[in-house]
Short mmCIF file of C-alpha atoms in Angstrom, two decimals:
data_model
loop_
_atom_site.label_atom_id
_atom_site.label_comp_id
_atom_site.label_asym_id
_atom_site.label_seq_id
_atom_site.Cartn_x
_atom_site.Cartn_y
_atom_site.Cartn_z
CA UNK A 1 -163.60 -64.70 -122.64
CA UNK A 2 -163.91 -66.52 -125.76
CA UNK A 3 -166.88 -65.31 -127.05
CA UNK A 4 -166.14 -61.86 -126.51
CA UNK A 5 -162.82 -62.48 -128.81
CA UNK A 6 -165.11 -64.26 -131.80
CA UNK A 7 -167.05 -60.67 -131.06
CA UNK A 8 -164.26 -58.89 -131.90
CA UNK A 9 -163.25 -60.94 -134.39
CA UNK A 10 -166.78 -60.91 -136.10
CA UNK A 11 -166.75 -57.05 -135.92
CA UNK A 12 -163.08 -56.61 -137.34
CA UNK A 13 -164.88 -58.34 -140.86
CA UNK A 14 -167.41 -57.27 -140.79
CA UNK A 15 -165.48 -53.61 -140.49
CA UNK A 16 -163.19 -54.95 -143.67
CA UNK A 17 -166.13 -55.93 -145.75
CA UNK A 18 -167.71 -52.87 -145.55
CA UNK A 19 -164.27 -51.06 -146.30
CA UNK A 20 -164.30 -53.47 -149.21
CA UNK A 21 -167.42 -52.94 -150.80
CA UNK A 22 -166.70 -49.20 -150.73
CA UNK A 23 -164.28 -49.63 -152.60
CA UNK A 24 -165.23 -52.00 -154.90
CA UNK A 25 -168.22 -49.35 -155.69
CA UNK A 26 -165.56 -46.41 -155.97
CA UNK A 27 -163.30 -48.46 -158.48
CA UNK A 28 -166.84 -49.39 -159.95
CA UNK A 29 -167.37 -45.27 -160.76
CA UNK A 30 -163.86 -44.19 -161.69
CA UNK A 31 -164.48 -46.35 -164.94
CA UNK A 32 -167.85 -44.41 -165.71
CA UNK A 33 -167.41 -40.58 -164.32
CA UNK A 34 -167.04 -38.44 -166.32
CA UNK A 35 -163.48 -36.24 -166.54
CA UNK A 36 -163.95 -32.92 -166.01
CA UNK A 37 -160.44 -31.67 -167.63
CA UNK A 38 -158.20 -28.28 -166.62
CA UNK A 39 -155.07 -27.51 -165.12
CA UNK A 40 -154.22 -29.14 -162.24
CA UNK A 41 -151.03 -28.48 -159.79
CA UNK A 42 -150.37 -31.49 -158.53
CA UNK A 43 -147.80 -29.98 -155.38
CA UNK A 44 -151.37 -28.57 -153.91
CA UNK A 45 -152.96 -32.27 -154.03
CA UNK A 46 -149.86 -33.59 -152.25
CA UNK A 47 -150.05 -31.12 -149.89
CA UNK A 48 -153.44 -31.87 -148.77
CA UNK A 49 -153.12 -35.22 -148.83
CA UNK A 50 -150.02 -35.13 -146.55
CA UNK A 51 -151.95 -33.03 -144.24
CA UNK A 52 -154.51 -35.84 -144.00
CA UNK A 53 -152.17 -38.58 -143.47
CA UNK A 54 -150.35 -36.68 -140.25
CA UNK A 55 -152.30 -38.68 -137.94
CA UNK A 56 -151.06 -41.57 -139.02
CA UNK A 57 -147.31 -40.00 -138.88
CA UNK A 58 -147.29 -39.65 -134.94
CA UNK A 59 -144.27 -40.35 -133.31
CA UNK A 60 -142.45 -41.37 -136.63
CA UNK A 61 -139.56 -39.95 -138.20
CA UNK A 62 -140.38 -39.42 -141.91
CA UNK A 63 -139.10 -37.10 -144.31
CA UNK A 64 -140.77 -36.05 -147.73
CA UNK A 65 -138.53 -34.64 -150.67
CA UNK A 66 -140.85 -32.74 -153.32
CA UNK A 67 -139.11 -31.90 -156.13
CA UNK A 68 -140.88 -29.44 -158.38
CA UNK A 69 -144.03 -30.37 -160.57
CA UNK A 70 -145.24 -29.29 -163.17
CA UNK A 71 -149.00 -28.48 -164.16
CA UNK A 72 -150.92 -31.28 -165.46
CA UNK A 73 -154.52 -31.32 -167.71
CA UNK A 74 -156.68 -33.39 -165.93
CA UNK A 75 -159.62 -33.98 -163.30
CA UNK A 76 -158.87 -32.99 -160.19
CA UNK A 77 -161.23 -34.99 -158.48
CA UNK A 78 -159.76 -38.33 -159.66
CA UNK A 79 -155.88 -37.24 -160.01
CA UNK A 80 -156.22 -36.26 -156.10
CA UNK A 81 -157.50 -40.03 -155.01
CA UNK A 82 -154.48 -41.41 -157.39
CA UNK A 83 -152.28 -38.89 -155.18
CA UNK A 84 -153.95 -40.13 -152.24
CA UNK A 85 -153.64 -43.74 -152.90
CA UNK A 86 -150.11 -43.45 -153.68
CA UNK A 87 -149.33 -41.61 -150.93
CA UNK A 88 -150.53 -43.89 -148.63
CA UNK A 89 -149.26 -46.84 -149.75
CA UNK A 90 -145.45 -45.32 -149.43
CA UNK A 91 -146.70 -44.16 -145.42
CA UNK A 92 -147.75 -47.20 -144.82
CA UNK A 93 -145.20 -49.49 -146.14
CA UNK A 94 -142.12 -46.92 -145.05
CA UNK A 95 -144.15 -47.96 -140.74
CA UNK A 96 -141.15 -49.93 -140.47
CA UNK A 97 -138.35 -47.46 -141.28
CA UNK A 98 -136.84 -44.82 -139.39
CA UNK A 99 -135.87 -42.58 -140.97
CA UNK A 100 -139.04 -43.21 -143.65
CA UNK A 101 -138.24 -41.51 -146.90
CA UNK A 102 -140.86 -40.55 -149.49
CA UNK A 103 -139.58 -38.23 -152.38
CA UNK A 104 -142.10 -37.04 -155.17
CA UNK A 105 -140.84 -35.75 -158.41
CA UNK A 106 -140.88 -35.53 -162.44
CA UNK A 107 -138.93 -36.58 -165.56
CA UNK A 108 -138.99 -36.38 -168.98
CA UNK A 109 -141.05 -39.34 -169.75
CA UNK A 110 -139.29 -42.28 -171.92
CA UNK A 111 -141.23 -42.24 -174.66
CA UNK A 112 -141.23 -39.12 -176.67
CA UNK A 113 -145.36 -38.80 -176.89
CA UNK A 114 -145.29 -35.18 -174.97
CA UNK A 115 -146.30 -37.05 -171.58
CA UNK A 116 -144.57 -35.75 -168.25
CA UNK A 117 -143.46 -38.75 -165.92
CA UNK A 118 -143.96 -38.45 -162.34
CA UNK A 119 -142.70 -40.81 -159.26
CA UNK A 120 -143.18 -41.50 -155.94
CA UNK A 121 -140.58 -43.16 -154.58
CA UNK A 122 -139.78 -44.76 -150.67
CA UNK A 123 -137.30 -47.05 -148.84
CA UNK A 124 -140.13 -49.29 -147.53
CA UNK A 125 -141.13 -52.59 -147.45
CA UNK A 126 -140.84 -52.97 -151.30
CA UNK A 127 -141.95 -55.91 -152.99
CA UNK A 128 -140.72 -59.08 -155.37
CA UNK A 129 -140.32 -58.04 -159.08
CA UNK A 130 -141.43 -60.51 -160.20
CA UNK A 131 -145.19 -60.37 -158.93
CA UNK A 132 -145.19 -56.54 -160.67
CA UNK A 133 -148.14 -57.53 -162.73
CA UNK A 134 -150.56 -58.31 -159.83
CA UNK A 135 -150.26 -54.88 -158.28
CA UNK A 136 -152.43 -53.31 -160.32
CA UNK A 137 -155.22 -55.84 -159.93
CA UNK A 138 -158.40 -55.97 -157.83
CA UNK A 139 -158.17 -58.22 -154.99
CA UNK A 140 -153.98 -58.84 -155.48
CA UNK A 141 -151.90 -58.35 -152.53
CA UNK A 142 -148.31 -59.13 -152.40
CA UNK A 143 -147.64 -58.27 -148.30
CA UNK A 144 -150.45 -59.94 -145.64
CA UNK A 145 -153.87 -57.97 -144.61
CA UNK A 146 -151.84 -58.81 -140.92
CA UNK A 147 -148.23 -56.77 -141.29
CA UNK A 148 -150.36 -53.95 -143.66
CA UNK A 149 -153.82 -53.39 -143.83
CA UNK A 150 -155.60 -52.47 -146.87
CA UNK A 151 -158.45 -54.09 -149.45
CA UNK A 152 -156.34 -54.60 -152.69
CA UNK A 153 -158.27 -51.93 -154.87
CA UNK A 154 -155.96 -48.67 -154.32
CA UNK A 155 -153.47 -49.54 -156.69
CA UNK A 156 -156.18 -50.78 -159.51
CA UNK A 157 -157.87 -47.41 -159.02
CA UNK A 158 -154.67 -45.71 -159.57
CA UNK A 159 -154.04 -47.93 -162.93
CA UNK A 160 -157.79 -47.18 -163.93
CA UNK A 161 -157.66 -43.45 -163.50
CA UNK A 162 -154.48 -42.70 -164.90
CA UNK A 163 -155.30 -45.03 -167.94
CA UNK A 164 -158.30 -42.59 -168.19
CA UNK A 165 -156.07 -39.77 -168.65
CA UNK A 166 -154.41 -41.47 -171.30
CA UNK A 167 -151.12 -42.01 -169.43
CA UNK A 168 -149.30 -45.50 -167.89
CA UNK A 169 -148.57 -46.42 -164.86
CA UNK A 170 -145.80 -48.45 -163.21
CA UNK A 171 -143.51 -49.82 -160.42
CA UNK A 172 -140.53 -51.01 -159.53
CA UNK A 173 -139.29 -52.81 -156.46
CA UNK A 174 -137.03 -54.21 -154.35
CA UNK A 175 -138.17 -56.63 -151.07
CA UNK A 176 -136.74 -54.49 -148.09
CA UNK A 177 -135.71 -52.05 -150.34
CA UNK A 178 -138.22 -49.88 -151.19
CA UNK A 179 -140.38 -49.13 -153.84
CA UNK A 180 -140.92 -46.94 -156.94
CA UNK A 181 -144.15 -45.81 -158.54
CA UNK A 182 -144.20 -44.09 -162.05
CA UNK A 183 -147.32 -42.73 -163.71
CA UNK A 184 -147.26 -40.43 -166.65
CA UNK A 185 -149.99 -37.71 -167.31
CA UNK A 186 -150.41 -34.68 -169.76
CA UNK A 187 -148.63 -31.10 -169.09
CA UNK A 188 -151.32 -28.82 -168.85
CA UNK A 189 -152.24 -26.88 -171.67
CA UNK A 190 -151.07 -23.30 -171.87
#
């Protein structure tokens, strides 16, 4: 019946505008909490954060390349949801590969300002370069809320947090290609 389907559809919003404004209030606190700074081993973030997104791995044939990390100083609380956010993305924009490929690692950053530079890299859906500036902006999309889901905050809260932290973040692309994100952070302190 028709009505039943402008039901569904009225629930599906209102579902997305909830998801939205809890976001909107979590990017709203990353700029005010307060960082709570130590050591933090980044492999055991990853690692619970891939645990969490197994669900959403059923039936798909993914495979995850961690290279070794090194320690970082920072809060653990807000490096975790920058893992998390990142981490999801490359899941859910790798849906359409098989294999998927998602490798996590660490270079000497560019600059020569004592900052490690870490990536997470996939052969997903990638994206235009030359819309790189929007992806770090509340409310910018570059694929359609139909082929991936999502509110258009995750990637601001990753610029917000690691800009906290005093390091950068960035990304590189390719449309059907893949994508690479780079963030760089401080090695812990000894």
């Amino acid at each position: 019946r028709e009505s039943d389907r402008f039901l569904d559809i009225v629930v599906a919003e209102s579902k997305r505008m909830s998801a939205l404004i809890d976001d909107l209030l979590a990017f709203s606190r990353i700029g005010r909490a307060e960082l709570k700074w130590q050591p933090v081993h980044l492999e055991t973030l990853i690692a619970q954060v891939q645990q969490e997104l197994a669900g959403e791995l059923t039936g798909r044939h993914l495979e995850w390349r961690l290279l070794p990390l090194p320690p970082v100083q920072g809060d653990p609380t807000l490096l975790r949801q920058v893992i998390s956010n990142l981490l999801g993305n490359a899941v859910k924009f790798t849906r359409r590969r098989d294999p998927a490929r998602i490798e996590i690692g660490c270079q000497p950053a560019p600059e020569a300002d004592g900052l490690l530079c870490f990536y997470v890299r996939d052969n997903g859906e990638g994206f235009n370069p030359k819309y790189v500036d929007k992806l770090f902006r509340v409310f910018q999309r570059l694929h359609s809320t139909r082929d991936f889901e999502g509110t258009g905050i995750g990637l601001a809260n990753v610029k917000r947090i690691i800009t906290r932290h005093g390091g950068s973040v960035q990304a590189t692309g390719t449309p059907g290609a893949g994508a690479c994100f780079t963030f760089t952070l401080r090695p812990a302190q000894p």
